[in-house]
Tab-separated table of C-alpha atoms in Angstrom:
chain	number	residue	atom	x	y	z
A	1	MET	CA	114.159	148.606	128.828
A	2	VAL	CA	110.913	147.430	127.900
A	3	GLU	CA	108.689	148.186	130.524
A	4	PRO	CA	105.700	146.082	131.300
A	5	PHE	CA	103.159	148.733	130.711
A	6	LYS	CA	104.460	148.953	127.214
A	7	CYS	CA	103.601	145.515	126.415
A	8	ASP	CA	100.306	144.097	124.912
A	9	CYS	CA	97.986	141.244	125.761
A	10	ASN	CA	100.501	138.714	124.238
A	11	GLY	CA	103.093	139.764	126.818
A	12	ARG	CA	105.244	141.587	124.161
A	13	TYR	CA	106.556	144.888	123.487
A	14	THR	CA	104.087	146.756	121.061
A	15	TYR	CA	105.084	148.175	117.471
A	16	PRO	CA	103.507	151.678	118.426
A	17	HIS	CA	106.052	151.785	121.456
A	18	LEU	CA	108.773	150.661	119.344
A	19	GLY	CA	107.904	152.788	116.726
A	20	ASN	CA	108.151	155.833	118.871
A	21	CYS	CA	111.221	154.590	120.364
A	22	LEU	CA	112.858	154.609	117.242
A	23	LEU	CA	111.855	158.018	116.387
A	24	ASN	CA	113.332	159.261	119.480
A	25	ALA	CA	116.602	157.163	118.885
A	26	ALA	CA	116.577	159.066	115.293
A	27	ASP	CA	116.209	162.297	116.846
A	28	PHE	CA	118.966	161.947	119.596
A	29	HIS	CA	121.459	160.539	117.044
A	30	ALA	CA	120.720	163.664	114.802
A	31	ALA	CA	120.820	166.002	117.783
A	32	GLU	CA	124.331	164.893	118.740
A	33	ARG	CA	125.263	165.695	115.452
A	34	LYS	CA	123.515	169.008	115.265
A	35	PHE	CA	121.006	168.152	112.780
A	36	GLY	CA	118.199	167.227	115.293
A	37	TYR	CA	114.574	169.004	115.269
A	38	VAL	CA	115.632	171.731	117.610
A	39	ASP	CA	118.797	172.595	115.373
A	40	LEU	CA	116.365	172.505	112.206
A	41	ASN	CA	113.940	174.525	114.001
A	42	ALA	CA	116.244	177.451	114.663
A	43	ILE	CA	116.751	177.529	110.902
A	44	ASP	CA	113.116	177.356	110.167
A	45	LYS	CA	113.658	173.903	108.711
A	46	SER	CA	111.921	170.367	109.739
A	47	TRP	CA	112.449	166.683	108.983
A	48	VAL	CA	109.321	165.097	107.585
A	49	LEU	CA	109.185	161.215	107.864
A	50	SER	CA	108.280	159.887	104.321
A	51	ARG	CA	108.320	156.013	104.593
A	52	LEU	CA	109.106	153.600	107.297
A	53	ALA	CA	109.190	150.000	107.661
A	54	ILE	CA	109.894	147.868	110.486
A	55	GLU	CA	110.283	144.166	110.510
A	56	MET	CA	110.683	142.064	113.735
A	57	VAL	CA	111.959	138.541	113.892
A	58	GLU	CA	110.467	138.615	117.474
A	59	MET	CA	109.103	141.132	119.907
A	60	PRO	CA	110.999	141.182	123.148
A	61	LEU	CA	109.485	140.264	126.556
A	62	PRO	CA	108.883	142.768	129.307
A	63	TYR	CA	112.309	143.694	131.202
A	64	THR	CA	114.209	142.975	128.281
A	65	ARG	CA	117.289	145.540	127.936
A	66	LEU	CA	116.975	146.815	124.363
A	67	MET	CA	120.230	148.153	122.526
A	68	VAL	CA	118.688	150.254	119.500
A	69	SER	CA	121.493	151.503	116.692
A	70	THR	CA	120.501	153.770	114.262
A	71	TRP	CA	122.742	155.464	111.330
A	72	LEU	CA	122.274	157.359	107.947
A	73	GLU	CA	122.655	154.871	105.026
A	74	SER	CA	122.763	157.637	102.548
A	75	ALA	CA	122.162	161.701	102.321
A	76	LYS	CA	121.198	162.829	98.911
A	77	ARG	CA	119.853	166.030	97.713
A	78	PHE	CA	116.254	165.382	98.705
A	79	PHE	CA	116.145	162.059	100.777
A	80	THR	CA	118.037	160.775	103.671
A	81	ARG	CA	117.692	156.903	104.247
A	82	ARG	CA	117.944	156.113	107.962
A	83	ASN	CA	118.289	152.373	109.597
A	84	TRP	CA	117.744	150.966	112.836
A	85	ALA	CA	118.887	147.495	114.283
A	86	VAL	CA	117.107	146.634	117.595
A	87	LYS	CA	119.107	143.865	119.596
A	88	ASP	CA	119.428	142.952	123.226
A	89	CYS	CA	122.521	143.704	125.324
A	90	ASP	CA	123.845	140.026	124.499
A	91	GLY	CA	123.753	141.097	120.737
A	92	ARG	CA	120.696	138.798	120.130
A	93	THR	CA	118.688	140.450	117.065
A	94	TYR	CA	115.194	141.416	117.275
A	95	GLY	CA	114.500	143.145	114.235
A	96	TYR	CA	115.363	146.143	111.909
A	97	ALA	CA	113.871	149.191	110.499
A	98	SER	CA	114.509	151.635	107.709
A	99	SER	CA	113.229	154.897	106.831
A	100	VAL	CA	113.092	157.691	104.175
A	101	TRP	CA	113.258	161.493	105.400
A	102	ALA	CA	113.032	164.568	103.641
A	103	MET	CA	113.817	168.116	104.819
A	104	ILE	CA	111.584	171.150	104.526
A	105	ASP	CA	111.539	174.909	104.971
A	106	LYS	CA	108.705	175.339	107.480
A	107	THR	CA	107.653	178.836	105.715
A	108	THR	CA	107.350	177.840	102.317
A	109	ARG	CA	106.592	173.870	102.976
A	110	GLN	CA	109.034	173.193	99.950
A	111	PRO	CA	111.637	170.555	100.325
A	112	VAL	CA	115.134	171.688	101.080
A	113	ASP	CA	118.472	170.145	99.825
A	114	VAL	CA	119.884	168.221	103.091
A	115	LEU	CA	123.271	168.921	102.178
A	116	SER	CA	122.897	172.668	102.276
A	117	VAL	CA	122.436	172.586	105.972
A	118	SER	CA	125.314	172.196	108.831
A	119	ASP	CA	127.866	172.314	106.193
A	120	GLY	CA	126.520	169.201	104.370
A	121	CYS	CA	127.713	167.163	107.233
A	122	MET	CA	125.080	164.533	106.527
A	123	ALA	CA	126.788	163.258	103.732
A	124	ASP	CA	129.997	162.696	105.914
A	125	TYR	CA	128.082	160.617	108.325
A	126	ALA	CA	126.313	158.412	106.078
A	127	VAL	CA	127.471	154.861	106.120
A	128	PRO	CA	126.539	153.674	102.469
A	129	ASP	CA	127.579	149.952	103.249
A	130	GLU	CA	125.355	149.676	106.351
A	131	SER	CA	122.304	148.391	104.860
A	132	VAL	CA	119.620	146.463	106.780
A	133	PRO	CA	118.429	143.002	105.805
A	134	ILE	CA	114.723	143.830	105.297
A	135	ASP	CA	112.870	145.060	102.198
A	136	ALA	CA	113.046	148.661	101.599
A	137	PRO	CA	110.116	150.965	102.813
A	138	SER	CA	107.639	151.132	99.734
A	139	ARG	CA	105.256	153.500	98.806
A	140	VAL	CA	102.610	150.899	99.930
A	141	SER	CA	100.894	149.811	96.755
A	142	ILE	CA	96.955	149.432	97.206
A	143	ASN	CA	94.326	148.321	94.593
A	144	GLU	CA	92.074	151.311	95.449
A	145	ARG	CA	89.111	149.645	93.753
A	146	GLU	CA	89.107	146.878	96.056
A	147	THR	CA	89.115	149.142	99.492
A	148	LYS	CA	86.343	149.126	102.027
A	149	GLU	CA	85.913	151.820	104.715
A	150	VAL	CA	86.460	149.981	108.051
A	151	ARG	CA	86.826	152.842	110.400
A	152	VAL	CA	86.103	156.735	110.800
A	153	LEU	CA	87.891	158.303	113.587
A	154	THR	CA	88.152	161.843	114.608
A	155	THR	CA	91.495	162.869	115.851
A	156	ALA	CA	91.834	163.522	119.484
A	157	PHE	CA	94.405	165.500	121.688
A	158	SER	CA	96.490	162.448	122.376
A	159	ASP	CA	96.971	161.931	118.721
A	160	ILE	CA	98.904	165.105	118.376
A	161	ASP	CA	102.732	165.456	118.716
A	162	VAL	CA	105.046	168.255	119.576
A	163	ASN	CA	104.779	169.678	116.024
A	164	GLY	CA	101.091	170.045	115.944
A	165	HIS	CA	100.420	167.147	113.682
A	166	VAL	CA	98.850	163.686	114.203
A	167	ASN	CA	101.989	161.630	115.289
A	168	SER	CA	103.250	159.403	112.642
A	169	ILE	CA	103.266	156.347	115.016
A	170	ARG	CA	99.464	157.060	115.852
A	171	TYR	CA	98.330	156.129	112.275
A	172	ILE	CA	100.203	152.692	112.635
A	173	GLU	CA	98.294	152.234	115.988
A	174	HIS	CA	94.819	152.992	114.539
A	175	ALA	CA	95.351	150.944	111.472
A	176	ILE	CA	96.391	147.897	113.704
A	177	ASP	CA	93.344	148.580	116.077
A	178	CYS	CA	91.340	147.796	112.729
A	179	ILE	CA	92.502	144.378	112.283
A	180	PRO	CA	90.185	141.538	114.008
A	181	SER	CA	91.290	141.078	117.683
A	182	ASP	CA	91.480	137.049	117.238
A	183	ILE	CA	94.404	137.904	114.961
A	184	LEU	CA	96.219	140.313	117.059
A	185	CYS	CA	95.641	138.050	120.139
A	186	ASN	CA	96.818	135.031	118.852
A	187	ARG	CA	99.487	135.799	115.787
A	188	ARG	CA	102.408	137.963	115.471
A	189	ILE	CA	102.950	141.238	113.259
A	190	ARG	CA	105.945	140.321	111.064
A	191	ARG	CA	106.257	143.654	109.201
A	192	LEU	CA	104.585	147.125	109.346
A	193	GLU	CA	105.174	149.882	106.581
A	194	ALA	CA	103.930	153.537	106.326
A	195	ALA	CA	104.125	155.834	103.444
A	196	TYR	CA	103.251	159.373	104.599
A	197	VAL	CA	101.454	161.753	101.967
A	198	ALA	CA	100.328	164.650	103.882
A	199	GLU	CA	99.745	165.756	107.595
A	200	SER	CA	96.439	165.803	109.645
A	201	TYR	CA	95.417	167.829	112.459
A	202	LEU	CA	93.558	168.005	115.655
A	203	GLY	CA	89.603	167.349	115.044
A	204	ASP	CA	90.163	166.081	111.447
A	205	ARG	CA	87.977	162.912	110.250
A	206	LEU	CA	90.013	160.095	109.191
A	207	HIS	CA	88.728	157.793	107.066
A	208	PHE	CA	90.488	154.051	106.999
A	209	LEU	CA	90.218	152.322	103.705
A	210	LEU	CA	91.228	148.662	103.655
A	211	ASP	CA	92.605	146.537	101.051
A	212	HIS	CA	92.851	142.879	102.299
A	213	PRO	CA	94.245	140.982	99.165
A	214	ASN	CA	95.080	137.880	101.425
A	215	GLU	CA	94.743	136.484	104.662
A	216	ASP	CA	98.022	138.136	106.100
A	217	GLU	CA	98.136	141.506	104.560
A	218	TRP	CA	96.228	144.542	105.732
A	219	SER	CA	96.660	147.714	103.633
A	220	TYR	CA	95.208	151.034	104.313
A	221	ILE	CA	94.712	154.331	102.718
A	222	ILE	CA	94.094	156.818	105.793
A	223	ALA	CA	92.351	159.911	104.181
A	224	ARG	CA	91.364	163.019	105.924
A	225	GLU	CA	87.795	164.855	105.189
A	226	ALA	CA	88.690	168.126	103.679
A	227	VAL	CA	86.338	171.265	103.982
A	228	ASP	CA	84.864	170.774	100.669
A	229	GLY	CA	84.207	167.312	101.709
A	230	ASP	CA	86.814	165.643	99.387
A	231	GLU	CA	88.694	162.856	101.134
A	232	ARG	CA	92.680	163.757	100.694
A	233	GLU	CA	95.014	160.854	101.238
A	234	VAL	CA	97.433	161.522	104.292
A	235	CYS	CA	99.483	158.088	104.398
A	236	ARG	CA	99.228	154.176	103.742
A	237	VAL	CA	99.875	151.798	106.364
A	238	LYS	CA	100.434	147.879	105.552
A	239	VAL	CA	100.417	145.475	108.277
A	240	VAL	CA	101.934	141.728	107.596
A	241	ILE	CA	100.913	138.929	109.488
A	242	ALA	CA	103.218	136.326	110.234
A	243	SER	CA	102.417	133.062	108.447
B	1	MET	CA	114.375	161.510	129.781
B	2	VAL	CA	111.249	163.313	128.649
B	3	GLU	CA	111.637	162.196	124.852
B	4	PRO	CA	110.357	164.675	122.014
B	5	PHE	CA	107.762	162.226	120.927
B	6	LYS	CA	106.223	162.187	124.202
B	7	CYS	CA	105.180	165.761	124.249
B	8	ASP	CA	102.087	167.271	123.143
B	9	CYS	CA	101.283	170.147	121.104
B	10	ASN	CA	102.089	172.591	123.988
B	11	GLY	CA	105.698	171.065	123.760
B	12	ARG	CA	105.207	169.552	127.212
B	13	TYR	CA	105.499	165.893	128.582
B	14	THR	CA	101.765	164.283	128.696
B	15	TYR	CA	100.019	163.170	131.572
B	16	PRO	CA	99.309	159.558	129.857
B	17	HIS	CA	103.138	159.229	129.494
B	18	LEU	CA	104.237	160.515	132.650
B	19	GLY	CA	101.331	158.182	134.140
B	20	ASN	CA	102.649	154.882	132.637
B	21	CYS	CA	106.173	155.994	133.766
B	22	LEU	CA	104.886	156.202	137.403
B	23	LEU	CA	103.294	152.763	137.200
B	24	ASN	CA	106.625	151.238	135.713
B	25	ALA	CA	108.636	153.105	138.470
B	26	ALA	CA	106.038	151.311	140.980
B	27	ASP	CA	106.734	147.906	139.574
B	28	PHE	CA	110.495	148.325	139.397
B	29	HIS	CA	110.514	149.277	142.804
B	30	ALA	CA	108.008	146.656	143.922
B	31	ALA	CA	110.099	143.885	141.968
B	32	GLU	CA	113.464	145.129	143.450
B	33	ARG	CA	111.834	144.114	146.855
B	34	LYS	CA	110.101	140.908	145.568
B	35	PHE	CA	106.619	142.013	145.548
B	36	GLY	CA	106.514	143.145	141.953
B	37	TYR	CA	103.889	141.926	139.537
B	38	VAL	CA	106.156	138.861	138.342
B	39	ASP	CA	106.406	137.726	141.939
B	40	LEU	CA	102.772	138.171	142.803
B	41	ASN	CA	101.727	136.112	139.596
B	42	ALA	CA	103.987	133.272	140.925
B	43	ILE	CA	101.863	132.984	143.660
B	44	ASP	CA	98.662	133.814	141.719
B	45	LYS	CA	98.196	137.197	143.183
B	46	SER	CA	98.029	140.329	141.580
B	47	TRP	CA	98.170	144.034	142.602
B	48	VAL	CA	95.029	146.228	141.652
B	49	LEU	CA	95.062	149.996	141.334
B	50	SER	CA	92.357	151.358	143.272
B	51	ARG	CA	92.971	155.165	143.090
B	52	LEU	CA	95.729	157.575	141.559
B	53	ALA	CA	96.056	161.246	141.951
B	54	ILE	CA	98.795	162.976	140.087
B	55	GLU	CA	99.547	166.703	140.713
B	56	MET	CA	102.093	168.825	138.565
B	57	VAL	CA	103.305	172.281	139.426
B	58	GLU	CA	104.739	172.251	135.888
B	59	MET	CA	105.068	169.578	133.139
B	60	PRO	CA	108.829	169.289	131.863
B	61	LEU	CA	110.146	170.172	128.621
B	62	PRO	CA	111.526	167.862	125.911
B	63	TYR	CA	114.984	166.529	126.871
B	64	THR	CA	114.487	166.796	130.540
B	65	ARG	CA	116.204	164.354	132.675
B	66	LEU	CA	113.683	163.363	135.417
B	67	MET	CA	114.202	161.639	138.608
B	68	VAL	CA	111.298	159.787	139.747
B	69	SER	CA	111.177	158.348	143.295
B	70	THR	CA	108.594	156.245	144.854
B	71	TRP	CA	108.060	154.641	148.186
B	72	LEU	CA	105.245	153.168	150.115
B	73	GLU	CA	103.740	155.324	152.795
B	74	SER	CA	101.730	152.650	154.376
B	75	ALA	CA	100.999	148.834	154.085
B	76	LYS	CA	97.561	147.946	156.117
B	77	ARG	CA	95.824	144.755	155.689
B	78	PHE	CA	93.987	145.374	152.410
B	79	PHE	CA	95.238	148.893	151.184
B	80	THR	CA	98.962	150.032	150.438
B	81	ARG	CA	99.546	153.813	149.877
B	82	ARG	CA	102.206	154.350	147.342
B	83	ASN	CA	103.754	157.896	146.452
B	84	TRP	CA	105.860	159.452	143.801
B	85	ALA	CA	107.984	162.750	143.631
B	86	VAL	CA	108.783	164.051	140.150
B	87	LYS	CA	111.965	166.118	140.181
B	88	ASP	CA	114.873	166.774	137.789
B	89	CYS	CA	118.422	165.743	138.408
B	90	ASP	CA	119.061	169.401	139.677
B	91	GLY	CA	116.296	168.610	142.531
B	92	ARG	CA	113.633	170.817	140.911
B	93	THR	CA	110.127	169.487	141.758
B	94	TYR	CA	107.698	169.242	138.881
B	95	GLY	CA	105.079	167.285	141.020
B	96	TYR	CA	103.965	164.731	143.180
B	97	ALA	CA	101.582	161.701	142.963
B	98	SER	CA	99.751	159.273	145.266
B	99	SER	CA	97.912	155.946	144.848
B	100	VAL	CA	96.073	153.447	146.788
B	101	TRP	CA	96.528	149.695	145.877
B	102	ALA	CA	95.037	146.403	146.900
B	103	MET	CA	96.066	142.913	146.330
B	104	ILE	CA	93.859	140.272	144.882
B	105	ASP	CA	93.789	136.339	144.689
B	106	LYS	CA	93.847	135.982	140.929
B	107	THR	CA	91.422	132.687	141.075
B	108	THR	CA	89.051	134.062	143.425
B	109	ARG	CA	89.313	137.657	142.644
B	110	GLN	CA	89.071	138.248	146.411
B	111	PRO	CA	91.382	140.686	148.343
B	112	VAL	CA	94.210	139.614	150.038
B	113	ASP	CA	95.941	140.530	153.444
B	114	VAL	CA	99.251	142.129	151.799
B	115	LEU	CA	100.914	141.297	154.922
B	116	SER	CA	100.560	137.593	154.190
B	117	VAL	CA	102.724	137.721	151.305
B	118	SER	CA	106.820	137.972	150.952
B	119	ASP	CA	106.751	137.425	154.801
B	120	GLY	CA	104.829	140.738	155.503
B	121	CYS	CA	108.071	142.738	154.165
B	122	MET	CA	106.018	145.371	152.772
B	123	ALA	CA	105.186	146.902	156.322
B	124	ASP	CA	108.940	147.042	156.809
B	125	TYR	CA	109.337	149.169	153.513
B	126	ALA	CA	106.406	151.545	154.505
B	127	VAL	CA	107.837	155.121	155.295
B	128	PRO	CA	104.817	156.363	157.462
B	129	ASP	CA	106.373	159.990	157.648
B	130	GLU	CA	106.964	160.545	154.057
B	131	SER	CA	103.731	161.796	152.697
B	132	VAL	CA	103.244	164.032	149.532
B	133	PRO	CA	102.094	167.725	149.553
B	134	ILE	CA	98.704	167.029	147.596
B	135	ASP	CA	95.420	165.843	148.250
B	136	ALA	CA	94.945	162.231	148.887
B	137	PRO	CA	93.170	160.298	145.986
B	138	SER	CA	89.547	160.392	146.484
B	139	ARG	CA	86.818	158.327	145.503
B	140	VAL	CA	86.029	161.091	142.826
B	141	SER	CA	82.708	162.457	143.794
B	142	ILE	CA	79.971	163.038	140.963
B	143	ASN	CA	76.646	164.559	141.016
B	144	GLU	CA	75.334	161.613	139.207
B	145	ARG	CA	72.180	163.480	137.983
B	146	GLU	CA	73.875	166.230	136.450
B	147	THR	CA	76.286	163.846	134.111
B	148	LYS	CA	75.807	164.187	130.402
B	149	GLU	CA	77.261	161.389	128.027
B	150	VAL	CA	79.874	162.896	126.004
B	151	ARG	CA	81.551	159.869	124.135
B	152	VAL	CA	80.966	156.470	123.538
B	153	LEU	CA	84.024	154.329	122.632
B	154	THR	CA	84.676	150.435	121.748
B	155	THR	CA	87.934	149.488	123.375
B	156	ALA	CA	90.817	148.479	120.816
B	157	PHE	CA	93.952	146.296	121.036
B	158	SER	CA	95.820	149.277	121.821
B	159	ASP	CA	94.076	149.960	124.932
B	160	ILE	CA	94.730	146.641	126.577
B	161	ASP	CA	97.568	146.077	128.583
B	162	VAL	CA	99.864	143.018	129.467
B	163	ASN	CA	97.271	141.670	132.042
B	164	GLY	CA	94.537	141.627	129.391
B	165	HIS	CA	92.552	144.783	130.907
B	166	VAL	CA	92.217	148.135	129.539
B	167	ASN	CA	95.132	150.047	130.915
B	168	SER	CA	94.761	152.248	133.710
B	169	ILE	CA	96.208	155.253	132.289
B	170	ARG	CA	93.875	154.721	128.957
B	171	TYR	CA	90.963	155.839	130.862
B	172	ILE	CA	92.486	158.818	132.017
B	173	GLU	CA	93.806	159.649	128.290
B	174	HIS	CA	90.274	159.117	126.974
B	175	ALA	CA	88.883	161.217	129.426
B	176	ILE	CA	91.264	164.193	128.688
B	177	ASP	CA	90.708	163.880	125.138
B	178	CYS	CA	86.682	164.613	125.682
B	179	ILE	CA	88.032	168.056	126.956
B	180	PRO	CA	87.545	170.928	124.334
B	181	SER	CA	90.745	171.237	122.369
B	182	ASP	CA	90.995	175.065	122.722
B	183	ILE	CA	91.221	174.334	126.520
B	184	LEU	CA	93.819	171.528	126.418
B	185	CYS	CA	95.902	173.655	123.902
B	186	ASN	CA	95.810	176.722	125.927
B	187	ARG	CA	95.704	175.762	129.525
B	188	ARG	CA	97.334	173.621	131.731
B	189	ILE	CA	96.112	170.336	133.567
B	190	ARG	CA	96.822	170.904	137.276
B	191	ARG	CA	95.520	167.818	138.604
B	192	LEU	CA	94.218	164.234	137.895
B	193	GLU	CA	92.359	161.880	139.896
B	194	ALA	CA	91.182	158.176	139.163
B	195	ALA	CA	89.326	155.831	141.156
B	196	TYR	CA	89.075	152.309	139.502
B	197	VAL	CA	85.876	150.118	140.365
B	198	ALA	CA	86.286	147.236	137.769
B	199	GLU	CA	87.937	145.946	135.082
B	200	SER	CA	87.206	146.447	131.318
B	201	TYR	CA	88.186	144.384	128.258
B	202	LEU	CA	88.977	144.223	124.509
B	203	GLY	CA	85.923	145.214	122.599
B	204	ASP	CA	83.933	146.772	125.497
B	205	ARG	CA	81.736	149.783	124.549
B	206	LEU	CA	82.436	152.508	127.201
B	207	HIS	CA	80.370	155.543	127.989
B	208	PHE	CA	81.997	158.648	129.272
B	209	LEU	CA	79.477	160.314	131.580
B	210	LEU	CA	80.716	164.004	132.290
B	211	ASP	CA	79.881	166.162	135.226
B	212	HIS	CA	81.091	169.595	134.907
B	213	PRO	CA	80.261	171.680	138.015
B	214	ASN	CA	82.365	174.695	137.081
B	215	GLU	CA	84.697	175.707	134.031
B	216	ASP	CA	87.859	173.988	135.671
B	217	GLU	CA	86.756	170.673	136.648
B	218	TRP	CA	85.771	167.866	134.432
B	219	SER	CA	84.907	164.682	136.173
B	220	TYR	CA	83.641	161.437	134.357
B	221	ILE	CA	81.989	158.402	135.207
B	222	ILE	CA	83.280	155.841	132.870
B	223	ALA	CA	80.602	152.810	132.274
B	224	ARG	CA	80.966	149.643	130.334
B	225	GLU	CA	77.964	148.206	128.600
B	226	ALA	CA	77.139	144.842	130.052
B	227	VAL	CA	75.707	141.903	128.229
B	228	ASP	CA	72.222	142.687	129.475
B	229	GLY	CA	72.379	146.108	128.406
B	230	ASP	CA	72.930	147.905	131.768
B	231	GLU	CA	75.694	149.871	132.322
B	232	ARG	CA	78.316	149.184	134.990
B	233	GLU	CA	80.779	151.692	136.491
B	234	VAL	CA	84.160	150.898	135.557
B	235	CYS	CA	85.921	154.045	136.738
B	236	ARG	CA	85.748	157.632	137.769
B	237	VAL	CA	88.491	160.244	136.360
B	238	LYS	CA	88.478	163.769	137.381
B	239	VAL	CA	90.785	166.692	135.603
B	240	VAL	CA	91.284	169.801	136.978
B	241	ILE	CA	92.470	172.468	134.756
B	242	ALA	CA	94.840	175.209	136.497
B	243	SER	CA	92.751	178.600	137.137
């Protein structure tokens, strides 16, 4: 149910709320099959979201009852591909999303073969023919020489998720907030993409470097200040406005 | 259901997510009785949240199935009192909340007699004996001479709700974010209180003035910069840490 207090000033459901809803759906789907984050935690492993793309034909209005489906399209050694379809209860399609996940060992922080856990069951759950009709999530290519710093932000308690890291969707929310409000209040976001490189933590200073190659494309490198004063890339976010 | 991506680094549901859940429950309750925000919008009226208090014995863990009940305790001419109880499906109590709402005419911005709409049905729905075992939401008294500015923030697109104002709960989220992280990560918020005085809008600069009379009490005046450079009080938020 699209609750009215999850809608923006255009009266539409927001990408950040939708994004967290997709991540929760993913966790429910995985938990029911014994590879959710609680199951992985018990064997000192964790899922790491590597790439995410969300593309909406239309954002639903308040009180719409949404039906979010999610499934694995593939589970190979070091990466699984997960898709989502967002429809209402009458089958009307609002949009799709697709993602790439890695699994890591929480102690060594090294990648783990996803087929080595839960008896390799993930391969059985994969539905290789079920792709989604949107471009795959990319690495988000950015012309680094053309970037301009548009925001510096110190991460706060509300940015941090249950794992102690900045919530994956919060980067997207902060990146959207960097776009001028006359665009956000009068036009529609068609596609969002994020590529995650490293984690950031409570109190980190994040720099938002914008590459804006054309009117409709807002791409960011988000980098954290390291102790040595260097900036280390944390993730990239691309927002595409509907033309 | 307490979704894991709505939990903080302590592994507990957050006050901002709970707060929005309470407001949504209030709207559903009102809408079913024909005095929700859609119904009022149609007659050019609107609900305005005036005061809110939330007091939790314990914040639920991920995957807890919550049962939120809400009801009107009273509906007098210019104010209605609404309460909530937050339990799980086994009847275990997590906490309570209480609020005061006014109704305004959207054109004149003047208060409206709540009993003048929907044939005064709100008085029939009020359950005067059903109070909640927490202190009533107060005006949040603050020693203005003792306040210190701890944060200045320009409101962003993600702060704005479906009505075009800064979301009531966002003020609380920003106020919590001003508390040092070693407190937020190691202790528990026992009670939250907010008293709303005026609206603020996209792009407003908000000043957070802290009164911190004792270790456990963090009270803020949140004021917006007006065009004339003056600061106008928007709301007050009080956060009480469990001792």
